[in-house]
CSV table of C-alpha atoms in Angstrom, one decimal:
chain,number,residue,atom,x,y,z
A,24,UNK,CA,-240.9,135.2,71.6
A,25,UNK,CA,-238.8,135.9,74.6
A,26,UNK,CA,-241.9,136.3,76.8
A,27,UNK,CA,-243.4,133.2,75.8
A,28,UNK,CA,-240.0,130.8,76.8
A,29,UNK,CA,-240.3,133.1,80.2
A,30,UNK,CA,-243.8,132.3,80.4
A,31,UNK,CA,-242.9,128.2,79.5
A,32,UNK,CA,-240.2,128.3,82.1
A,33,UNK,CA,-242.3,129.0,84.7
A,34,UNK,CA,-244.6,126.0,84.3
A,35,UNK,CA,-241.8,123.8,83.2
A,36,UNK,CA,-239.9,124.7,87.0
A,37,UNK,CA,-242.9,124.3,89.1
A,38,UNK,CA,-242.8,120.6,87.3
A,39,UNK,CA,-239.2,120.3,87.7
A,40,UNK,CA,-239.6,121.2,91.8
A,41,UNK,CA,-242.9,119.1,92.0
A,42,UNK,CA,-240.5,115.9,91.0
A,43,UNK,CA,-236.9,116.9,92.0
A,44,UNK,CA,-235.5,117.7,88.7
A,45,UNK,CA,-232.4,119.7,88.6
A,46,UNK,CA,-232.5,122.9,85.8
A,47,UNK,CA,-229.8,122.5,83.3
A,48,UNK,CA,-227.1,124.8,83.5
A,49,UNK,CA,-227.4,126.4,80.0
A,50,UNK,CA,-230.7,127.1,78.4
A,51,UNK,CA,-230.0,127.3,74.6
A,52,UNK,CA,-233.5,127.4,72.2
A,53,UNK,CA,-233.2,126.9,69.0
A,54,UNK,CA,-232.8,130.3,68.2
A,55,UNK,CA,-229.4,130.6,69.5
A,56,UNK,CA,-228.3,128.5,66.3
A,57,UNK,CA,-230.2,130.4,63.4
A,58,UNK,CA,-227.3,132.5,62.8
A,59,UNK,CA,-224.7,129.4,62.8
A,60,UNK,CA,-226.3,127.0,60.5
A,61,UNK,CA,-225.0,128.8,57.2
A,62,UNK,CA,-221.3,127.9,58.7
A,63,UNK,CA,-221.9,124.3,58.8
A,64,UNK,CA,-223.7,124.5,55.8
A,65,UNK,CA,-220.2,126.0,54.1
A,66,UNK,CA,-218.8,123.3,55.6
A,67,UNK,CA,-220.6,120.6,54.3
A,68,UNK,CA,-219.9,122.1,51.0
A,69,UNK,CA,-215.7,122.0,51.4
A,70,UNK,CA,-215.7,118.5,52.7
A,71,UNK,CA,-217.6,117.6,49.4
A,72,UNK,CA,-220.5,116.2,51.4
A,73,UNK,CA,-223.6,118.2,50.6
A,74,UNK,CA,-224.8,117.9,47.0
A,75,UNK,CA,-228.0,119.1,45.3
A,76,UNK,CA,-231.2,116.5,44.6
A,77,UNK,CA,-234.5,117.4,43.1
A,78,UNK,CA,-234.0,121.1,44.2
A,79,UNK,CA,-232.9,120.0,47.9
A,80,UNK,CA,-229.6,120.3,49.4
A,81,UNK,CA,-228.8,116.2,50.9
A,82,UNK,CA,-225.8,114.3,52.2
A,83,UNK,CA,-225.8,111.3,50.7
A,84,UNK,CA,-225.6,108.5,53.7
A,85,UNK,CA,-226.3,105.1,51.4
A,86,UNK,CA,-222.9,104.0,51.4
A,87,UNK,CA,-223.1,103.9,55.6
A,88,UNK,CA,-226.3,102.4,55.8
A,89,UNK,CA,-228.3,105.5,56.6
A,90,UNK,CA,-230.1,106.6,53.4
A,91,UNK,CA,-230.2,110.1,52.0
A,92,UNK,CA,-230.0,112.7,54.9
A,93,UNK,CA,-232.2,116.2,53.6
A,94,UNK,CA,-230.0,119.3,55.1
A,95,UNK,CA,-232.4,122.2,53.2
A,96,UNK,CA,-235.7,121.0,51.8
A,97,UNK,CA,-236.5,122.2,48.1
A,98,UNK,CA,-238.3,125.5,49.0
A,99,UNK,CA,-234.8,126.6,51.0
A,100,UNK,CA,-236.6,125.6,54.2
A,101,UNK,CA,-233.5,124.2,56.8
A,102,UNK,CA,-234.8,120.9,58.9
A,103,UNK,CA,-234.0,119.8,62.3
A,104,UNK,CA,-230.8,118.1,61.2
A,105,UNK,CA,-228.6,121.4,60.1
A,106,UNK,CA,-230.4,122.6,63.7
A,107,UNK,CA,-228.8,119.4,65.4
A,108,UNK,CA,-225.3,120.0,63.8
A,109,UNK,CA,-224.8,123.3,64.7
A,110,UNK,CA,-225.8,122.8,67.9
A,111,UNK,CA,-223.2,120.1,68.4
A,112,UNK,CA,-220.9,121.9,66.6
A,113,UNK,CA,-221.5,125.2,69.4
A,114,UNK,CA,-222.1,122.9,72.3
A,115,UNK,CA,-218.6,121.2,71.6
A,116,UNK,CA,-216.8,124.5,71.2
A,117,UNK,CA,-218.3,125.6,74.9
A,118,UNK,CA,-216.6,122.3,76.6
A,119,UNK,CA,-219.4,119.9,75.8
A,120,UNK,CA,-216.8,117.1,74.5
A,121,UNK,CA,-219.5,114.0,75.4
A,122,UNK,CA,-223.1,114.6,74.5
A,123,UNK,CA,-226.1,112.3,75.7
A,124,UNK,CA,-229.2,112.6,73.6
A,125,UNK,CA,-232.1,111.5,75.8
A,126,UNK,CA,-234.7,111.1,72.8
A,127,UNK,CA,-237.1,108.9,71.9
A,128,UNK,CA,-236.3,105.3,70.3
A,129,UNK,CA,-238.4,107.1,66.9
A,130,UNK,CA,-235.6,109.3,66.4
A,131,UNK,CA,-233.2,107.0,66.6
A,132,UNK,CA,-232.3,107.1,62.3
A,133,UNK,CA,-232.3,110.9,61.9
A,134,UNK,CA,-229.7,110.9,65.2
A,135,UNK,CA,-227.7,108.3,63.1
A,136,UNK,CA,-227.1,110.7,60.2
A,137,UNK,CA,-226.7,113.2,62.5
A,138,UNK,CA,-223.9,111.7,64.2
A,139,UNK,CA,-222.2,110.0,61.0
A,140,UNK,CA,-222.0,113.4,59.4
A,141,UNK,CA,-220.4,115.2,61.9
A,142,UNK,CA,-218.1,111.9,61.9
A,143,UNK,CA,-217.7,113.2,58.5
A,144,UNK,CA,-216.8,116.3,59.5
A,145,UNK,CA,-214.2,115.6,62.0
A,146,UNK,CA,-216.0,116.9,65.0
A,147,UNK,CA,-217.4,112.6,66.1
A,148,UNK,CA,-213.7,110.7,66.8
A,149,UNK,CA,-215.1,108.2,69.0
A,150,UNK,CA,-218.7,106.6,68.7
A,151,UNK,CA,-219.5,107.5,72.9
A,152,UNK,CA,-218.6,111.4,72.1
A,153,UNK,CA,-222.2,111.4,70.7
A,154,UNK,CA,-224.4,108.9,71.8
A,155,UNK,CA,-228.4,108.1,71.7
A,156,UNK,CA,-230.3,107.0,74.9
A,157,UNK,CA,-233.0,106.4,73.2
A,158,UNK,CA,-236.4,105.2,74.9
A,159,UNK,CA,-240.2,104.1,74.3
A,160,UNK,CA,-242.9,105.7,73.9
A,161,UNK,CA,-245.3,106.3,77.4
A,162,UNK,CA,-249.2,105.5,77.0
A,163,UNK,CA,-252.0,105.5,79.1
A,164,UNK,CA,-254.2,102.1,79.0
A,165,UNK,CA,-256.9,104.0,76.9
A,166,UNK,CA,-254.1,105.2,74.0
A,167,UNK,CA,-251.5,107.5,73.6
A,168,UNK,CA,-251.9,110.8,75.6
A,169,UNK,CA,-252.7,113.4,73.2
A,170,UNK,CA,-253.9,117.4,73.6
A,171,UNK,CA,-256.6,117.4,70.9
A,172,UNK,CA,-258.0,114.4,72.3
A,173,UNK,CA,-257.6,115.6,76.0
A,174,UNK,CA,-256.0,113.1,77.3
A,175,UNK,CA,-252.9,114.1,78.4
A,176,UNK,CA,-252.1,113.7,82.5
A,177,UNK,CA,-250.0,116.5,83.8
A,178,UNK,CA,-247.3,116.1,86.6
A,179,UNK,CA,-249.0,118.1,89.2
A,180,UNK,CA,-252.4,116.8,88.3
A,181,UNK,CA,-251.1,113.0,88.9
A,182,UNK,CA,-249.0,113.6,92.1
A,183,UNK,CA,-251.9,115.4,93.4
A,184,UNK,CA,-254.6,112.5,92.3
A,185,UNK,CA,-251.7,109.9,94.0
A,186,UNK,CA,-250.8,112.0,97.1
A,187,UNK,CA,-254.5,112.2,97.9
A,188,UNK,CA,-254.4,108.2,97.7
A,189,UNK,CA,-251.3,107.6,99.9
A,190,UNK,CA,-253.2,109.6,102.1
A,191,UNK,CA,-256.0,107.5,102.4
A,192,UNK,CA,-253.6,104.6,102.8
A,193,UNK,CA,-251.6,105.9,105.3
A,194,UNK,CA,-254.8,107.2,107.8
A,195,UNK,CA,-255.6,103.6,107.6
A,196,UNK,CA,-252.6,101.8,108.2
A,197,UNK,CA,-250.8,104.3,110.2
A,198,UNK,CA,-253.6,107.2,111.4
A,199,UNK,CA,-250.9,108.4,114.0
A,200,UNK,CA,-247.7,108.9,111.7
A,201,UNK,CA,-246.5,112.3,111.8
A,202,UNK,CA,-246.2,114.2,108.8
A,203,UNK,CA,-248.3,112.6,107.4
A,204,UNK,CA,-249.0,115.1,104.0
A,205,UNK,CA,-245.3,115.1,103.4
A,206,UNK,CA,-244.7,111.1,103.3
A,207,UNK,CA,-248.1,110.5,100.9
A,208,UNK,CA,-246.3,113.5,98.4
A,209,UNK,CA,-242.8,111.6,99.0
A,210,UNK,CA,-245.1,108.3,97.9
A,211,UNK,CA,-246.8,109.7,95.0
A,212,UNK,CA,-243.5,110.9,93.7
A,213,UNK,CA,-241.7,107.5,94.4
A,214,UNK,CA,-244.9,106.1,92.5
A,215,UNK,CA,-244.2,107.7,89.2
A,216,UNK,CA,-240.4,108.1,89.0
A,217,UNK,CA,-239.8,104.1,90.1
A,218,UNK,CA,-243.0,102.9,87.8
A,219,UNK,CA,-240.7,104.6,84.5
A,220,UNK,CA,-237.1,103.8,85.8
A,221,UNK,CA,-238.1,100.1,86.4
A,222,UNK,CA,-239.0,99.3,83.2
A,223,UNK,CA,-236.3,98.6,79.9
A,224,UNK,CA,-236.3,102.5,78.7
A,225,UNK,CA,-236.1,101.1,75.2
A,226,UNK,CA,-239.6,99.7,75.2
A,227,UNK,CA,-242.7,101.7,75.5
A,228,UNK,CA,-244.3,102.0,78.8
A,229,UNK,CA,-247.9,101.8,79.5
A,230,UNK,CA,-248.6,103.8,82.8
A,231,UNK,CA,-250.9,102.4,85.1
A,232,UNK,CA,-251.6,104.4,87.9
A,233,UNK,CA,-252.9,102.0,90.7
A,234,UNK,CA,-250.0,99.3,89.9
A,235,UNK,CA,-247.1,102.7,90.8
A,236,UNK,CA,-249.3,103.2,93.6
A,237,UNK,CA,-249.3,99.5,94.8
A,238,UNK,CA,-247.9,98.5,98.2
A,239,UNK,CA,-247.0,95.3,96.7
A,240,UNK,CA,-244.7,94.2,93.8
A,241,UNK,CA,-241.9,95.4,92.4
A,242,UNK,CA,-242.9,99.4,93.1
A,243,UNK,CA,-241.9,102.9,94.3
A,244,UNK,CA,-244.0,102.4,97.2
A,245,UNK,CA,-243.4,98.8,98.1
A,246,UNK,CA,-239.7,99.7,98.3
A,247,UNK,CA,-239.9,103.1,100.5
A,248,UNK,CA,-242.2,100.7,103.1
A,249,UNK,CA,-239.7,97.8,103.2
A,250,UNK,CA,-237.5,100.6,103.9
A,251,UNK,CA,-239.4,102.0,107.0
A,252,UNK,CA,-240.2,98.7,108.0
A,253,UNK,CA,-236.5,97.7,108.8
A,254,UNK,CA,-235.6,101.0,110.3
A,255,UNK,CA,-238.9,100.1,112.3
A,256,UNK,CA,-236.9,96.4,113.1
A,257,UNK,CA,-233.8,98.9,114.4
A,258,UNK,CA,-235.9,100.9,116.6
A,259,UNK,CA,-236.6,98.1,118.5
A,260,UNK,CA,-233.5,96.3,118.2
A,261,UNK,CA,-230.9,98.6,118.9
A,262,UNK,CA,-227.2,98.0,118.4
A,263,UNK,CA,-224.7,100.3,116.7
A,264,UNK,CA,-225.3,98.6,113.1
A,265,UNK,CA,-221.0,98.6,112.4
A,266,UNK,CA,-220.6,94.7,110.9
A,267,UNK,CA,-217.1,93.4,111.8
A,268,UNK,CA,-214.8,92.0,109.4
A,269,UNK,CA,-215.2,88.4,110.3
A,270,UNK,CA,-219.3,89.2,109.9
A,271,UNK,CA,-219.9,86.2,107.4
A,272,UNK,CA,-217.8,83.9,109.7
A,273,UNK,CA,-220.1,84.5,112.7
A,274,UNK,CA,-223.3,84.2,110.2
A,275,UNK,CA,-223.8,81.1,108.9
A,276,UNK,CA,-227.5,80.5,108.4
A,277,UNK,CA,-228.2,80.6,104.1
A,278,UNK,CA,-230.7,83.4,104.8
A,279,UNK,CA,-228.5,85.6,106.0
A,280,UNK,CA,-225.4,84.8,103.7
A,281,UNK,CA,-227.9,85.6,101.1
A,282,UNK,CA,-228.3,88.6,102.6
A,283,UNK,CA,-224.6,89.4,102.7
A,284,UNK,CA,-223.9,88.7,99.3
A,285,UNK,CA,-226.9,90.5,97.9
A,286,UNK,CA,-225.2,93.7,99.5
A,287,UNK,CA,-221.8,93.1,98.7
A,288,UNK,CA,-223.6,92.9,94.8
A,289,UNK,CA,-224.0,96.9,95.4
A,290,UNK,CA,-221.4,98.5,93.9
A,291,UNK,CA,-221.5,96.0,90.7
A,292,UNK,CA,-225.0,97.2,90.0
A,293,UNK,CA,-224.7,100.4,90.2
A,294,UNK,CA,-221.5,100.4,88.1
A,295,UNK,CA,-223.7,98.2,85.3
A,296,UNK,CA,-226.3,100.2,85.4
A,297,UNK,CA,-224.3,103.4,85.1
A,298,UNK,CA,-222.3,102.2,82.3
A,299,UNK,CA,-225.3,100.9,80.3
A,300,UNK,CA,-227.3,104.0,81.3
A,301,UNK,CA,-230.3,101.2,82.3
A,302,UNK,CA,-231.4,102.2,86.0
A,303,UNK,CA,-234.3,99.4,85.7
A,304,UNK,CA,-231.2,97.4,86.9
A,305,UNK,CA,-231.0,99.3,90.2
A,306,UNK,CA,-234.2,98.9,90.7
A,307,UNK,CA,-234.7,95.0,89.9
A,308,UNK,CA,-231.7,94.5,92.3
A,309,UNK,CA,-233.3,97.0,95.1
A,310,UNK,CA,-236.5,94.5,94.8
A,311,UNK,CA,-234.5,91.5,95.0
A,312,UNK,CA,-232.3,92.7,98.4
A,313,UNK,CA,-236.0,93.5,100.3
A,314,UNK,CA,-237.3,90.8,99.1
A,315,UNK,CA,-233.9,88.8,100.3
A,316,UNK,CA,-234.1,90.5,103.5
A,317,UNK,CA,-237.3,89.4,104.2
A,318,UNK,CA,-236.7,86.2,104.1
A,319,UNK,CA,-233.6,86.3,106.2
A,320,UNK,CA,-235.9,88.3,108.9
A,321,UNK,CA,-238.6,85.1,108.8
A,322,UNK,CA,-236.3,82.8,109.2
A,323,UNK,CA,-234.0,84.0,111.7
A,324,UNK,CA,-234.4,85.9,114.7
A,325,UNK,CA,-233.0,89.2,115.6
A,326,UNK,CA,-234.2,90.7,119.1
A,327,UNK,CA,-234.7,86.8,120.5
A,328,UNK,CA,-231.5,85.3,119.3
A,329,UNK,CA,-229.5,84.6,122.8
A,330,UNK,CA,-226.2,84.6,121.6
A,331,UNK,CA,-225.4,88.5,121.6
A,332,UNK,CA,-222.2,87.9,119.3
A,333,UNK,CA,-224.7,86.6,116.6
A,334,UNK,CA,-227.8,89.1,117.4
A,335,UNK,CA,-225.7,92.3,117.1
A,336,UNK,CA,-224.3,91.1,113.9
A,337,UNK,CA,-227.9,90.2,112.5
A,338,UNK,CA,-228.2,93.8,113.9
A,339,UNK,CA,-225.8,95.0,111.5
A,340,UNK,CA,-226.9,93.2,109.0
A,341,UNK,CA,-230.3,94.7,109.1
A,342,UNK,CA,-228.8,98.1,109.2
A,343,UNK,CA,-226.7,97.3,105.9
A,344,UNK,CA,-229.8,96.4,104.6
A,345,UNK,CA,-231.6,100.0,104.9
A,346,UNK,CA,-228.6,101.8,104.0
A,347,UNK,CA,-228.0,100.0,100.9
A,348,UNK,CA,-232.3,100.4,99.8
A,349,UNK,CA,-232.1,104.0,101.1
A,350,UNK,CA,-228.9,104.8,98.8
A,351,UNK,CA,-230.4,103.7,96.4
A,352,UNK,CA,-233.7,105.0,95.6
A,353,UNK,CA,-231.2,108.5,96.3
A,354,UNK,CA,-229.7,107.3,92.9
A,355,UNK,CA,-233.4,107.3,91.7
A,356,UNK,CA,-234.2,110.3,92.7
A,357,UNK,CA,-236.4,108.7,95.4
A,358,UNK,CA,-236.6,109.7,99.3
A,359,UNK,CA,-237.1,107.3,101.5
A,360,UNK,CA,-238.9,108.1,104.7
A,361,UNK,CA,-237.9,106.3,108.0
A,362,UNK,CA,-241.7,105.9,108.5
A,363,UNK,CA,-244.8,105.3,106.9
C-alpha cells in the first residue's frame, strides 16, 4: 500500500511543479484514521447521538434539517462520515483549529452532517471553524471527463498541447522575443489557472481550450499581454514611476481619474475576494483596470504630452498600472512576463 501512495506521489508532484502548486505540509491518507474511528464512535454513543436503525448504526439529523446521517452501514462496514470525523477530530488536536474543505458543491449535505455532528459533539463552536468551499463540477464540451470513456485531459498533456500554441503565436507576433519556450509555458499555465479562477467556483465550468488560450477577452493570456504591453509603454517612456501625493490634483482628464480610482479599488478587492474565498473577483477587477487603462492610454498622451509635470505623472500612472496587474495575477498564481 505504502509503495503505491509513493508511486501516486510522484505523478501527483510532477503535476503540482508543472502548475505551481505548493505540497501540503502533512500528508495524512485515510489510513492514519482506521485505528481512531472506534473513539469517536464511543463518543457518539455517550452523548446519546448514535442509535441503531434497520441493523445500521445512524445519527439522527431530522430535527436540523439534515436527514438521517448512516455512521456504520448494516453489514458493520464504517462510511466516509466516521472517516471525516475522526479526521477532524485528529486534525484539531494537531493545531488545525479552522478547517477549509475544498470539495465539490455534490458533497455539500454529507459535509452538513458532518459538521452539525461534531457541533454536537462540542468540537464545531463557531460555524467558520469548519467550513465548505464548495465548487462545480469541470466538463469538457463533449461531456464529463471520464477514464472508462477516455476522455480525461491530464495537466501535462494540456500545458504541453497549449505551450506548443503560444508558441506558434508568439513566432508570429514577436519571432525575436527571447525566451521564448519559457513565456509560451508561463502562457499555457496562465491559460488554465485564470480560465477556472474567473469563473463563480460554485457553478460548473465547461473548459474550453481555445477561449483560455485567447488573446482577447477576459483571459489568462489577454491579461499577461496588457501586462507586457505597458511595461513596453515604460520602456519607452521613462520616468521613475513614484506618483506624488497631489497626483489626482495634477490629473484631471476622466480617463485618467478612472484610472486612479480603479487602482486605489485594489486593496478592497482583494480583501472581498479573500473573505468570500471567490478569486473570480480579482480577476473580473484585473480585466476591468486593463481595460480602464487602455482607455486612459487612447485618450491621452504619455511620451507627447509637453507639460513634463503632467507627463511624468501619466508616467506614474502607467507604472501603477503594471504593478497593480502584475500583483495580481501573483495572487493567482500567475507570472507575468515583462514581454511577450
Amino acid at each position: 500500500l505504502q509503495q503505491f501512495r509513493d508511486w501516486s506521489w510522484q505523478e501527483y508532484e510532477i503535476m503540482y511543479n508543472e502548475v505551481g502548486i505548493r505540497r501540503s505540509d502533512h500528508n495524512w491518507p485515510e489510513s492514519v484514521f482506521a485505528d481512531k474511528m472506534s473513539a469517536v464512535v464511543d463518543e457518539m454513543k455517550a452523548k446519546g447521538l448514535l442509535v441503531t436503525s434497520q441493523g445500521a448504526q445512524i445519527v439522527d439529523l431530522e430535527a436540523h434539517g439534515l436527514g438521517i446521517a448512516v455512521v456504520i452501514k448494516s453489514d458493520g462496514g464504517t462510511t466516509y462520515l466516521l472517516r471525516d470525523l475522526a479526521t477532524y477530530i485528529y486534525r484539531k488536536t494537531q493545531g488545525f483549529n479552522k478547517q477549509l474543505y475544498v470539495v465539490d458543491v455534490r458533497q455539500s449535505h454529507a459535509l452538513a452532517q458532518t459538521f452539525k455532528i461534531l457541533e454536537l459533539l462540542g468540537y464545531i463552536e463557531n460555524f467558520q471553524d469548519a467550513v465548505h468551499i464548495a465548487y462545480g463540477f469541470l466538463t469538457l464540451p463533449e461531456g464529463a471527463m471520464s477514464t472508462r470513456t477516455g476522455t480525461i485531459v491530464g495537466v501535462k498533456d494540456f500545458l504541453d498541447d497549449a505551450g506548443g500554441r503560444a508558441l506558434e503565436i508568439i513566432e508570429q507576433k514577436n519571432p525575436g522575443l527571447s525566451d521564448k519556450e519559457a513565456v509560451s509555458q508561463m502562457i499555457a499555465k496562465a491559460a488554465i489557472k485564470y480560465f477556472i479562477l474567473s469563473r463563480n467556483l460554485k457553478n460548473d465550468i465547461v473548459f474550453e481550450r481555445d477561449n483560455a488560450l485567447s488573446f482577447e477577452g477576459n483571459t489568462g493570456p489577454y491579461l499577461q499581454y496588457a501586462h507586457a504591453r505597458i511595461n513596453g509603454i515604460l520602456r519607452k517612456v521613462g520616468g521613475d514611476g513614484i506618483i506624488s501625493v497631489n497626483s489626482e490634483s495634477i490629473l484631471s482628464q476622466p480617463e485618467e481619474l478612472a484610472v486612479i480610482r480603479k487602482i486605489h479599488m485594489f486593496p478592497e478587492i482583494i480583501e472581498r475576494a479573500t473573505e468570500e474565498r471567490m478569486p473570480n473577483y480579482l480577476c473580473q477587477y484585473l480585466f476591468e483596470l486593463s481595460q480602464t487603462f487602455n482607455t486612459f492610454y487612447e485618450a491621452c498622451p504619455v511620451s507627447q504630452e509637453p507639460d513634463e509635470t503632467i507627463r511624468q505623472t501619466r508616467v506614474a500612472l502607467v507604472t501603477a498600472t503594471a504593478q497593480v496587474i502584475k500583483n495580481g495575477l501573483a495572487l493567482l498564481g500567475i507570472e507575468a512576463p515583462p514581454e511577450m
